[in-house]
Short mmCIF file of N, CA and C in Angstrom, two decimals:
data_model
loop_
_atom_site.label_atom_id
_atom_site.label_comp_id
_atom_site.label_asym_id
_atom_site.label_seq_id
_atom_site.Cartn_x
_atom_site.Cartn_y
_atom_site.Cartn_z
N MET A 170 -9.84 -5.50 29.64
CA MET A 170 -9.07 -4.94 28.54
C MET A 170 -9.62 -5.42 27.20
N LYS A 171 -10.01 -6.68 27.14
CA LYS A 171 -10.55 -7.23 25.90
C LYS A 171 -11.82 -6.51 25.49
N LYS A 172 -12.64 -6.15 26.46
CA LYS A 172 -13.90 -5.47 26.17
C LYS A 172 -13.64 -4.12 25.50
N ASP A 173 -12.61 -3.39 25.96
CA ASP A 173 -12.28 -2.11 25.35
C ASP A 173 -11.84 -2.28 23.91
N ALA A 174 -11.05 -3.32 23.65
CA ALA A 174 -10.59 -3.57 22.28
C ALA A 174 -11.78 -3.92 21.39
N ASP A 175 -12.68 -4.76 21.90
CA ASP A 175 -13.86 -5.12 21.12
C ASP A 175 -14.76 -3.92 20.91
N ASP A 176 -14.90 -3.05 21.92
CA ASP A 176 -15.72 -1.85 21.80
C ASP A 176 -15.16 -0.92 20.73
N TRP A 177 -13.83 -0.74 20.71
CA TRP A 177 -13.20 0.12 19.70
C TRP A 177 -13.40 -0.47 18.32
N LEU A 178 -13.22 -1.78 18.19
CA LEU A 178 -13.38 -2.43 16.90
C LEU A 178 -14.83 -2.34 16.43
N GLY A 179 -15.76 -2.48 17.37
CA GLY A 179 -17.17 -2.36 17.02
C GLY A 179 -17.52 -0.96 16.53
N LYS A 180 -16.97 0.05 17.18
CA LYS A 180 -17.21 1.43 16.74
C LYS A 180 -16.59 1.68 15.37
N ALA A 181 -15.42 1.12 15.13
CA ALA A 181 -14.78 1.27 13.81
C ALA A 181 -15.62 0.59 12.73
N ARG A 182 -16.16 -0.56 13.04
CA ARG A 182 -17.02 -1.26 12.07
C ARG A 182 -18.30 -0.49 11.79
N ASP A 183 -18.82 0.19 12.80
CA ASP A 183 -20.01 1.01 12.59
C ASP A 183 -19.71 2.19 11.68
N TRP A 184 -18.49 2.72 11.75
CA TRP A 184 -18.12 3.88 10.96
C TRP A 184 -17.86 3.51 9.50
N VAL A 185 -17.32 2.33 9.26
CA VAL A 185 -16.99 1.89 7.90
C VAL A 185 -18.30 1.50 7.19
N PRO A 186 -18.49 1.98 5.96
CA PRO A 186 -19.71 1.63 5.24
C PRO A 186 -19.78 0.14 4.93
N GLY A 187 -20.98 -0.42 5.02
CA GLY A 187 -21.18 -1.84 4.79
C GLY A 187 -21.42 -2.15 3.32
N LYS A 188 -21.58 -3.45 3.06
CA LYS A 188 -21.80 -3.89 1.68
C LYS A 188 -23.09 -3.33 1.11
N GLU A 189 -24.11 -3.23 1.95
CA GLU A 189 -25.41 -2.72 1.46
C GLU A 189 -25.27 -1.29 0.97
N PHE A 190 -24.58 -0.47 1.75
CA PHE A 190 -24.38 0.93 1.36
C PHE A 190 -23.57 1.02 0.07
N LEU A 191 -22.47 0.27 0.01
CA LEU A 191 -21.61 0.32 -1.17
C LEU A 191 -22.32 -0.19 -2.42
N SER A 192 -23.11 -1.25 -2.28
CA SER A 192 -23.79 -1.80 -3.46
C SER A 192 -24.93 -0.92 -3.93
N SER A 193 -25.50 -0.11 -3.03
CA SER A 193 -26.61 0.76 -3.44
C SER A 193 -26.17 2.18 -3.78
N HIS A 194 -24.89 2.50 -3.59
CA HIS A 194 -24.40 3.84 -3.89
C HIS A 194 -24.48 4.08 -5.40
N PRO A 195 -25.02 5.22 -5.83
CA PRO A 195 -25.21 5.46 -7.27
C PRO A 195 -23.92 5.40 -8.09
N TRP A 196 -22.82 5.86 -7.55
CA TRP A 196 -21.57 5.85 -8.32
C TRP A 196 -20.96 4.46 -8.40
N LEU A 197 -21.21 3.65 -7.38
CA LEU A 197 -20.61 2.32 -7.34
C LEU A 197 -21.50 1.23 -7.92
N LYS A 198 -22.76 1.54 -8.16
CA LYS A 198 -23.70 0.53 -8.61
C LYS A 198 -23.22 -0.22 -9.87
N PRO A 199 -22.68 0.47 -10.88
CA PRO A 199 -22.24 -0.26 -12.08
C PRO A 199 -21.09 -1.24 -11.83
N ILE A 200 -20.25 -0.96 -10.83
CA ILE A 200 -19.10 -1.83 -10.59
C ILE A 200 -19.16 -2.52 -9.24
N ALA A 201 -20.29 -2.45 -8.56
CA ALA A 201 -20.40 -2.99 -7.21
C ALA A 201 -20.12 -4.48 -7.17
N HIS A 202 -20.57 -5.21 -8.18
CA HIS A 202 -20.34 -6.66 -8.17
C HIS A 202 -18.86 -7.00 -8.22
N ARG A 203 -18.05 -6.13 -8.81
CA ARG A 203 -16.60 -6.38 -8.87
C ARG A 203 -15.90 -5.94 -7.57
N VAL A 204 -16.25 -4.76 -7.08
CA VAL A 204 -15.59 -4.22 -5.89
C VAL A 204 -15.97 -5.01 -4.64
N LEU A 205 -17.16 -5.54 -4.57
CA LEU A 205 -17.63 -6.25 -3.38
C LEU A 205 -17.33 -7.75 -3.42
N ASP A 206 -16.54 -8.19 -4.37
CA ASP A 206 -16.14 -9.59 -4.43
C ASP A 206 -15.40 -9.95 -3.14
N GLY A 207 -15.80 -11.02 -2.52
CA GLY A 207 -15.22 -11.43 -1.23
C GLY A 207 -13.72 -11.67 -1.27
N GLN A 208 -13.19 -12.12 -2.40
CA GLN A 208 -11.76 -12.37 -2.52
C GLN A 208 -10.94 -11.11 -2.33
N LEU A 209 -11.50 -9.96 -2.65
CA LEU A 209 -10.77 -8.70 -2.55
C LEU A 209 -10.72 -8.16 -1.13
N TRP A 210 -11.42 -8.79 -0.21
CA TRP A 210 -11.49 -8.30 1.16
C TRP A 210 -10.95 -9.30 2.18
N ARG A 211 -10.61 -10.53 1.75
CA ARG A 211 -10.11 -11.55 2.66
C ARG A 211 -8.60 -11.48 2.83
N ALA A 212 -8.14 -11.90 4.00
CA ALA A 212 -6.69 -11.93 4.28
C ALA A 212 -6.13 -13.27 3.84
N GLN A 213 -5.74 -13.34 2.58
CA GLN A 213 -5.11 -14.54 2.03
C GLN A 213 -3.72 -14.17 1.54
N ASN A 214 -2.87 -15.17 1.46
CA ASN A 214 -1.47 -14.96 1.12
C ASN A 214 -1.29 -14.12 -0.15
N GLU A 215 -1.79 -14.58 -1.24
CA GLU A 215 -1.54 -13.91 -2.51
C GLU A 215 -2.25 -12.56 -2.62
N THR A 216 -3.49 -12.48 -2.15
CA THR A 216 -4.21 -11.21 -2.25
C THR A 216 -3.58 -10.14 -1.36
N MET A 217 -3.08 -10.54 -0.19
CA MET A 217 -2.41 -9.59 0.70
C MET A 217 -1.12 -9.08 0.06
N ALA A 218 -0.34 -9.98 -0.52
CA ALA A 218 0.91 -9.58 -1.16
C ALA A 218 0.64 -8.63 -2.33
N ARG A 219 -0.37 -8.95 -3.11
CA ARG A 219 -0.73 -8.07 -4.22
C ARG A 219 -1.23 -6.72 -3.73
N GLY A 220 -2.00 -6.73 -2.64
CA GLY A 220 -2.50 -5.48 -2.08
C GLY A 220 -1.37 -4.58 -1.61
N VAL A 221 -0.37 -5.16 -0.96
CA VAL A 221 0.79 -4.38 -0.53
C VAL A 221 1.50 -3.80 -1.74
N ALA A 222 1.70 -4.62 -2.76
CA ALA A 222 2.41 -4.16 -3.96
C ALA A 222 1.65 -3.04 -4.67
N VAL A 223 0.35 -3.22 -4.84
CA VAL A 223 -0.46 -2.20 -5.52
C VAL A 223 -0.48 -0.90 -4.72
N GLY A 224 -0.69 -1.00 -3.42
CA GLY A 224 -0.74 0.19 -2.57
C GLY A 224 0.57 0.95 -2.56
N LEU A 225 1.68 0.23 -2.42
CA LEU A 225 2.99 0.90 -2.40
C LEU A 225 3.32 1.52 -3.75
N PHE A 226 2.98 0.82 -4.83
CA PHE A 226 3.27 1.38 -6.15
C PHE A 226 2.54 2.71 -6.34
N TRP A 227 1.24 2.73 -6.06
CA TRP A 227 0.49 3.97 -6.29
C TRP A 227 0.77 5.04 -5.25
N ALA A 228 1.27 4.65 -4.09
CA ALA A 228 1.66 5.65 -3.09
C ALA A 228 2.77 6.55 -3.63
N PHE A 229 3.69 5.96 -4.38
CA PHE A 229 4.81 6.72 -4.91
C PHE A 229 4.58 7.20 -6.34
N ALA A 230 3.69 6.56 -7.08
CA ALA A 230 3.53 6.88 -8.49
C ALA A 230 2.77 8.19 -8.72
N ILE A 231 1.77 8.48 -7.91
CA ILE A 231 1.01 9.72 -8.09
C ILE A 231 0.89 10.43 -6.74
N PRO A 232 0.87 11.75 -6.76
CA PRO A 232 0.87 12.50 -5.50
C PRO A 232 -0.48 12.60 -4.81
N ALA A 233 -1.57 12.42 -5.51
CA ALA A 233 -2.89 12.57 -4.90
C ALA A 233 -3.86 11.56 -5.52
N GLY A 234 -4.85 11.18 -4.76
CA GLY A 234 -5.86 10.25 -5.27
C GLY A 234 -5.38 8.82 -5.36
N GLN A 235 -4.35 8.48 -4.56
CA GLN A 235 -3.78 7.15 -4.65
C GLN A 235 -4.76 6.04 -4.27
N ILE A 236 -5.60 6.31 -3.27
CA ILE A 236 -6.50 5.27 -2.79
C ILE A 236 -7.48 4.86 -3.88
N ILE A 237 -8.03 5.82 -4.58
CA ILE A 237 -9.00 5.51 -5.64
C ILE A 237 -8.34 4.69 -6.74
N VAL A 238 -7.17 5.11 -7.16
CA VAL A 238 -6.46 4.38 -8.22
C VAL A 238 -6.05 3.00 -7.74
N ALA A 239 -5.60 2.90 -6.49
CA ALA A 239 -5.19 1.61 -5.94
C ALA A 239 -6.38 0.64 -5.86
N VAL A 240 -7.53 1.14 -5.44
CA VAL A 240 -8.71 0.27 -5.36
C VAL A 240 -9.10 -0.21 -6.76
N ALA A 241 -9.05 0.67 -7.74
CA ALA A 241 -9.37 0.26 -9.11
C ALA A 241 -8.40 -0.82 -9.59
N HIS A 242 -7.14 -0.68 -9.25
CA HIS A 242 -6.17 -1.69 -9.67
C HIS A 242 -6.27 -2.96 -8.84
N CYS A 243 -6.78 -2.86 -7.62
CA CYS A 243 -7.01 -4.07 -6.83
C CYS A 243 -8.06 -4.95 -7.49
N VAL A 244 -9.06 -4.34 -8.07
CA VAL A 244 -10.08 -5.12 -8.78
C VAL A 244 -9.44 -5.81 -9.98
N TRP A 245 -8.60 -5.08 -10.69
CA TRP A 245 -7.94 -5.63 -11.88
C TRP A 245 -6.96 -6.75 -11.52
N TRP A 246 -6.14 -6.53 -10.48
CA TRP A 246 -5.10 -7.47 -10.11
C TRP A 246 -5.55 -8.48 -9.06
N ARG A 247 -6.82 -8.42 -8.63
CA ARG A 247 -7.37 -9.33 -7.63
C ARG A 247 -6.57 -9.24 -6.33
N ALA A 248 -6.38 -8.01 -5.85
CA ALA A 248 -5.60 -7.75 -4.65
C ALA A 248 -6.51 -7.32 -3.50
N ASN A 249 -5.99 -7.38 -2.29
CA ASN A 249 -6.74 -7.03 -1.09
C ASN A 249 -6.92 -5.52 -1.02
N ILE A 250 -8.15 -5.06 -1.06
CA ILE A 250 -8.46 -3.63 -1.10
C ILE A 250 -8.07 -2.89 0.18
N PRO A 251 -8.44 -3.38 1.37
CA PRO A 251 -8.05 -2.62 2.58
C PRO A 251 -6.54 -2.49 2.75
N VAL A 252 -5.81 -3.53 2.42
CA VAL A 252 -4.35 -3.48 2.55
C VAL A 252 -3.77 -2.47 1.58
N ALA A 253 -4.25 -2.47 0.35
CA ALA A 253 -3.75 -1.52 -0.65
C ALA A 253 -4.05 -0.08 -0.22
N ALA A 254 -5.26 0.15 0.28
CA ALA A 254 -5.62 1.50 0.73
C ALA A 254 -4.73 1.93 1.90
N LEU A 255 -4.45 1.01 2.80
CA LEU A 255 -3.59 1.33 3.93
C LEU A 255 -2.15 1.61 3.48
N MET A 256 -1.66 0.87 2.53
CA MET A 256 -0.27 1.04 2.08
C MET A 256 -0.06 2.35 1.34
N THR A 257 -1.12 2.92 0.77
CA THR A 257 -0.95 4.21 0.11
C THR A 257 -0.67 5.32 1.11
N MET A 258 -0.90 5.06 2.38
CA MET A 258 -0.67 6.07 3.41
C MET A 258 0.81 6.26 3.73
N VAL A 259 1.69 5.49 3.09
CA VAL A 259 3.13 5.68 3.28
C VAL A 259 3.50 7.11 2.88
N THR A 260 2.93 7.57 1.79
CA THR A 260 3.14 8.96 1.38
C THR A 260 1.88 9.72 1.73
N ASN A 261 1.96 10.52 2.74
CA ASN A 261 0.82 11.33 3.16
C ASN A 261 1.30 12.77 3.26
N PRO A 262 0.41 13.71 3.51
CA PRO A 262 0.84 15.12 3.57
C PRO A 262 1.95 15.40 4.58
N LEU A 263 2.08 14.59 5.61
CA LEU A 263 3.13 14.81 6.60
C LEU A 263 4.48 14.26 6.15
N THR A 264 4.49 13.23 5.31
CA THR A 264 5.75 12.60 4.92
C THR A 264 6.16 12.87 3.49
N ILE A 265 5.33 13.51 2.69
CA ILE A 265 5.63 13.66 1.27
C ILE A 265 6.88 14.51 1.05
N GLY A 266 7.13 15.49 1.89
CA GLY A 266 8.33 16.31 1.74
C GLY A 266 9.60 15.48 1.85
N PHE A 267 9.62 14.58 2.83
CA PHE A 267 10.77 13.69 3.00
C PHE A 267 10.93 12.80 1.79
N TRP A 268 9.85 12.22 1.30
CA TRP A 268 9.93 11.31 0.16
C TRP A 268 10.37 12.04 -1.11
N LEU A 269 9.89 13.27 -1.30
CA LEU A 269 10.31 14.04 -2.47
C LEU A 269 11.80 14.39 -2.38
N TRP A 270 12.27 14.76 -1.19
CA TRP A 270 13.68 15.05 -1.01
C TRP A 270 14.52 13.81 -1.30
N LEU A 271 14.09 12.67 -0.74
CA LEU A 271 14.82 11.42 -0.95
C LEU A 271 14.77 11.00 -2.42
N ALA A 272 13.63 11.21 -3.07
CA ALA A 272 13.51 10.88 -4.50
C ALA A 272 14.43 11.77 -5.33
N TYR A 273 14.53 13.03 -4.96
CA TYR A 273 15.44 13.93 -5.67
C TYR A 273 16.88 13.46 -5.50
N GLN A 274 17.26 13.10 -4.30
CA GLN A 274 18.63 12.62 -4.05
C GLN A 274 18.92 11.37 -4.88
N LEU A 275 18.00 10.41 -4.88
CA LEU A 275 18.19 9.18 -5.64
C LEU A 275 18.19 9.45 -7.14
N GLY A 276 17.24 10.26 -7.60
CA GLY A 276 17.16 10.57 -9.03
C GLY A 276 18.39 11.30 -9.53
N ALA A 277 18.88 12.25 -8.76
CA ALA A 277 20.10 12.96 -9.16
C ALA A 277 21.29 12.01 -9.22
N LEU A 278 21.36 11.10 -8.26
CA LEU A 278 22.44 10.11 -8.26
C LEU A 278 22.34 9.19 -9.48
N MET A 279 21.13 8.76 -9.80
CA MET A 279 20.94 7.87 -10.95
C MET A 279 21.21 8.58 -12.27
N MET A 280 20.94 9.87 -12.33
CA MET A 280 21.19 10.63 -13.56
C MET A 280 22.64 11.07 -13.67
N GLY A 281 23.41 10.86 -12.63
CA GLY A 281 24.81 11.25 -12.65
C GLY A 281 25.03 12.71 -12.32
N ASP A 282 24.00 13.39 -11.85
CA ASP A 282 24.12 14.79 -11.48
C ASP A 282 24.55 14.89 -10.02
N VAL A 283 25.02 16.05 -9.67
CA VAL A 283 25.34 16.34 -8.28
C VAL A 283 24.08 16.92 -7.65
N ALA A 284 23.62 16.29 -6.57
CA ALA A 284 22.44 16.79 -5.88
C ALA A 284 22.74 18.14 -5.27
N GLN A 285 21.90 19.11 -5.53
CA GLN A 285 22.10 20.45 -5.00
C GLN A 285 21.67 20.49 -3.54
N SER A 286 22.56 20.94 -2.70
CA SER A 286 22.24 20.97 -1.27
C SER A 286 21.38 22.17 -0.90
N ASP A 287 21.51 23.26 -1.63
CA ASP A 287 20.70 24.44 -1.33
C ASP A 287 19.62 24.60 -2.39
N VAL A 288 18.41 24.70 -1.92
CA VAL A 288 17.27 24.88 -2.81
C VAL A 288 16.87 26.33 -2.78
N THR A 289 16.82 26.94 -3.94
CA THR A 289 16.44 28.34 -4.00
C THR A 289 14.99 28.46 -4.44
N PHE A 290 14.22 29.15 -3.66
CA PHE A 290 12.81 29.35 -4.00
C PHE A 290 12.60 30.66 -4.74
N SER A 291 13.67 31.41 -4.96
CA SER A 291 13.53 32.67 -5.67
C SER A 291 13.54 32.48 -7.18
N ALA A 292 13.86 31.26 -7.63
CA ALA A 292 13.89 30.98 -9.07
C ALA A 292 12.46 30.93 -9.61
N LEU A 293 12.35 31.12 -10.90
CA LEU A 293 11.05 31.00 -11.55
C LEU A 293 10.59 29.54 -11.49
N PRO A 294 9.28 29.34 -11.51
CA PRO A 294 8.80 27.95 -11.47
C PRO A 294 9.35 27.10 -12.61
N SER A 295 9.51 27.66 -13.78
CA SER A 295 10.05 26.88 -14.90
C SER A 295 11.49 26.47 -14.64
N GLN A 296 12.26 27.33 -14.00
CA GLN A 296 13.64 26.98 -13.66
C GLN A 296 13.67 25.91 -12.56
N TRP A 297 12.79 26.05 -11.61
CA TRP A 297 12.72 25.08 -10.52
C TRP A 297 12.35 23.70 -11.08
N ILE A 298 11.36 23.68 -11.98
CA ILE A 298 10.95 22.41 -12.58
C ILE A 298 12.09 21.82 -13.41
N ALA A 299 12.77 22.66 -14.17
CA ALA A 299 13.89 22.18 -15.00
C ALA A 299 15.00 21.58 -14.13
N ASN A 300 15.24 22.15 -12.97
CA ASN A 300 16.32 21.67 -12.11
C ASN A 300 15.96 20.43 -11.30
N TYR A 301 14.71 20.35 -10.85
CA TYR A 301 14.36 19.32 -9.87
C TYR A 301 13.37 18.26 -10.35
N ALA A 302 12.59 18.52 -11.38
CA ALA A 302 11.49 17.63 -11.75
C ALA A 302 11.97 16.26 -12.23
N TRP A 303 12.92 16.22 -13.15
CA TRP A 303 13.34 14.92 -13.69
C TRP A 303 13.98 14.03 -12.65
N PRO A 304 14.87 14.55 -11.81
CA PRO A 304 15.40 13.68 -10.76
C PRO A 304 14.31 13.19 -9.79
N ILE A 305 13.37 14.06 -9.47
CA ILE A 305 12.28 13.64 -8.56
C ILE A 305 11.42 12.58 -9.22
N LEU A 306 11.07 12.77 -10.48
CA LEU A 306 10.25 11.76 -11.18
C LEU A 306 10.97 10.43 -11.28
N LEU A 307 12.24 10.46 -11.59
CA LEU A 307 13.01 9.22 -11.67
C LEU A 307 13.10 8.54 -10.31
N GLY A 308 13.34 9.32 -9.27
CA GLY A 308 13.42 8.77 -7.92
C GLY A 308 12.09 8.18 -7.46
N MET A 309 11.00 8.90 -7.69
CA MET A 309 9.69 8.39 -7.28
C MET A 309 9.30 7.14 -8.08
N ALA A 310 9.64 7.10 -9.36
CA ALA A 310 9.37 5.90 -10.16
C ALA A 310 10.17 4.71 -9.63
N THR A 311 11.39 4.97 -9.25
CA THR A 311 12.22 3.91 -8.67
C THR A 311 11.64 3.43 -7.35
N PHE A 312 11.21 4.37 -6.52
CA PHE A 312 10.56 3.99 -5.25
C PHE A 312 9.29 3.19 -5.51
N ALA A 313 8.50 3.60 -6.49
CA ALA A 313 7.23 2.92 -6.79
C ALA A 313 7.48 1.46 -7.16
N VAL A 314 8.36 1.24 -8.11
CA VAL A 314 8.62 -0.12 -8.58
C VAL A 314 9.36 -0.92 -7.51
N GLY A 315 10.38 -0.32 -6.92
CA GLY A 315 11.17 -1.04 -5.90
C GLY A 315 10.37 -1.39 -4.66
N SER A 316 9.57 -0.45 -4.16
CA SER A 316 8.79 -0.73 -2.95
C SER A 316 7.69 -1.74 -3.22
N ALA A 317 7.09 -1.69 -4.41
CA ALA A 317 6.06 -2.68 -4.76
C ALA A 317 6.67 -4.08 -4.80
N LEU A 318 7.80 -4.20 -5.44
CA LEU A 318 8.47 -5.50 -5.52
C LEU A 318 8.91 -5.99 -4.14
N MET A 319 9.53 -5.11 -3.36
CA MET A 319 9.99 -5.50 -2.03
C MET A 319 8.81 -5.82 -1.09
N GLY A 320 7.75 -5.03 -1.19
CA GLY A 320 6.58 -5.30 -0.37
C GLY A 320 5.96 -6.65 -0.69
N TYR A 321 5.84 -6.96 -1.96
CA TYR A 321 5.29 -8.25 -2.40
C TYR A 321 6.14 -9.39 -1.85
N LEU A 322 7.46 -9.30 -2.04
CA LEU A 322 8.35 -10.36 -1.60
C LEU A 322 8.38 -10.49 -0.08
N CYS A 323 8.32 -9.38 0.64
CA CYS A 323 8.32 -9.43 2.11
C CYS A 323 7.06 -10.09 2.65
N VAL A 324 5.91 -9.79 2.04
CA VAL A 324 4.67 -10.43 2.50
C VAL A 324 4.72 -11.93 2.22
N LYS A 325 5.19 -12.31 1.03
CA LYS A 325 5.28 -13.73 0.70
C LYS A 325 6.24 -14.44 1.66
N LEU A 326 7.39 -13.83 1.93
CA LEU A 326 8.36 -14.42 2.84
C LEU A 326 7.81 -14.48 4.26
N GLY A 327 7.19 -13.40 4.71
CA GLY A 327 6.60 -13.38 6.05
C GLY A 327 5.52 -14.43 6.21
N TRP A 328 4.70 -14.61 5.19
CA TRP A 328 3.64 -15.61 5.25
C TRP A 328 4.25 -17.01 5.32
N ARG A 329 5.30 -17.23 4.53
CA ARG A 329 5.98 -18.54 4.53
C ARG A 329 6.58 -18.82 5.91
N ILE A 330 7.23 -17.82 6.51
CA ILE A 330 7.82 -17.99 7.84
C ILE A 330 6.74 -18.30 8.86
N LYS A 331 5.61 -17.62 8.75
CA LYS A 331 4.49 -17.86 9.67
C LYS A 331 3.99 -19.30 9.55
N MET A 332 3.88 -19.80 8.33
CA MET A 332 3.40 -21.16 8.12
C MET A 332 4.40 -22.19 8.65
N VAL A 333 5.68 -21.96 8.43
CA VAL A 333 6.72 -22.87 8.95
C VAL A 333 6.70 -22.86 10.47
N TYR A 334 6.56 -21.68 11.07
CA TYR A 334 6.51 -21.57 12.52
C TYR A 334 5.30 -22.33 13.07
N LYS A 335 4.15 -22.20 12.43
CA LYS A 335 2.96 -22.93 12.87
C LYS A 335 3.16 -24.43 12.77
N LYS A 336 3.79 -24.87 11.69
CA LYS A 336 4.03 -26.30 11.50
C LYS A 336 4.97 -26.83 12.57
N ILE A 337 6.04 -26.09 12.87
CA ILE A 337 6.98 -26.51 13.92
C ILE A 337 6.29 -26.54 15.27
N ARG A 338 5.48 -25.55 15.52
CA ARG A 338 4.77 -25.48 16.80
C ARG A 338 3.79 -26.65 16.96
N ARG A 339 3.08 -26.98 15.88
CA ARG A 339 2.15 -28.13 15.93
C ARG A 339 2.90 -29.42 16.19
N ARG A 340 4.05 -29.57 15.55
CA ARG A 340 4.85 -30.78 15.77
C ARG A 340 5.32 -30.89 17.21
N SER A 341 5.77 -29.77 17.76
CA SER A 341 6.28 -29.81 19.14
C SER A 341 5.13 -30.09 20.12
N ILE A 342 3.97 -29.57 19.88
CA ILE A 342 2.81 -29.86 20.73
C ILE A 342 2.41 -31.32 20.62
N ALA A 343 2.45 -31.85 19.38
CA ALA A 343 2.11 -33.26 19.18
C ALA A 343 3.10 -34.17 19.87
N GLU A 344 4.38 -33.82 19.84
CA GLU A 344 5.40 -34.63 20.51
C GLU A 344 5.26 -34.57 22.02
N MET A 345 4.80 -33.44 22.55
CA MET A 345 4.63 -33.30 24.00
C MET A 345 3.46 -34.15 24.50
N THR A 346 2.46 -34.33 23.67
CA THR A 346 1.28 -35.10 24.11
C THR A 346 1.47 -36.59 23.98
N ARG A 347 2.56 -37.04 23.37
CA ARG A 347 2.80 -38.49 23.21
C ARG A 347 3.21 -39.13 24.47
#
């Protein structure tokens, strides 16, 4: 079983472009020294938490191109790039309808409006935008900030719990060997 897992991981590593390719790519050459910084790719407490926060924020803040924007902000905020790219997948073409509906519900509630249960597609686009755009924007902005904050805090808390668990486990093993 282990061999299959290693084989799959090896194939995935072959598919992902390496540092040589990224550093020699014409578009990335001017910023390669920043993007290829080892700190942005390691699994460390603070960089992972920042990566989750950056990825979740941009997942909800813009509807398309989130990965590119998240990677750019990972360089700025010194966050983990793979984690941020993965977290942007929360809103994908399969789930965006649900998130937009939920954002509309939240935005309408925050604006004090009554959320309309029936959506009419026969209205003009300008009428549709006037009715639904502001609540959706407010809801998505709330999701962006709230999920980034919650993601950051959850990673920090999870990391702390993991460290405490390791410390307790080491103590119990040390006591057993006495």
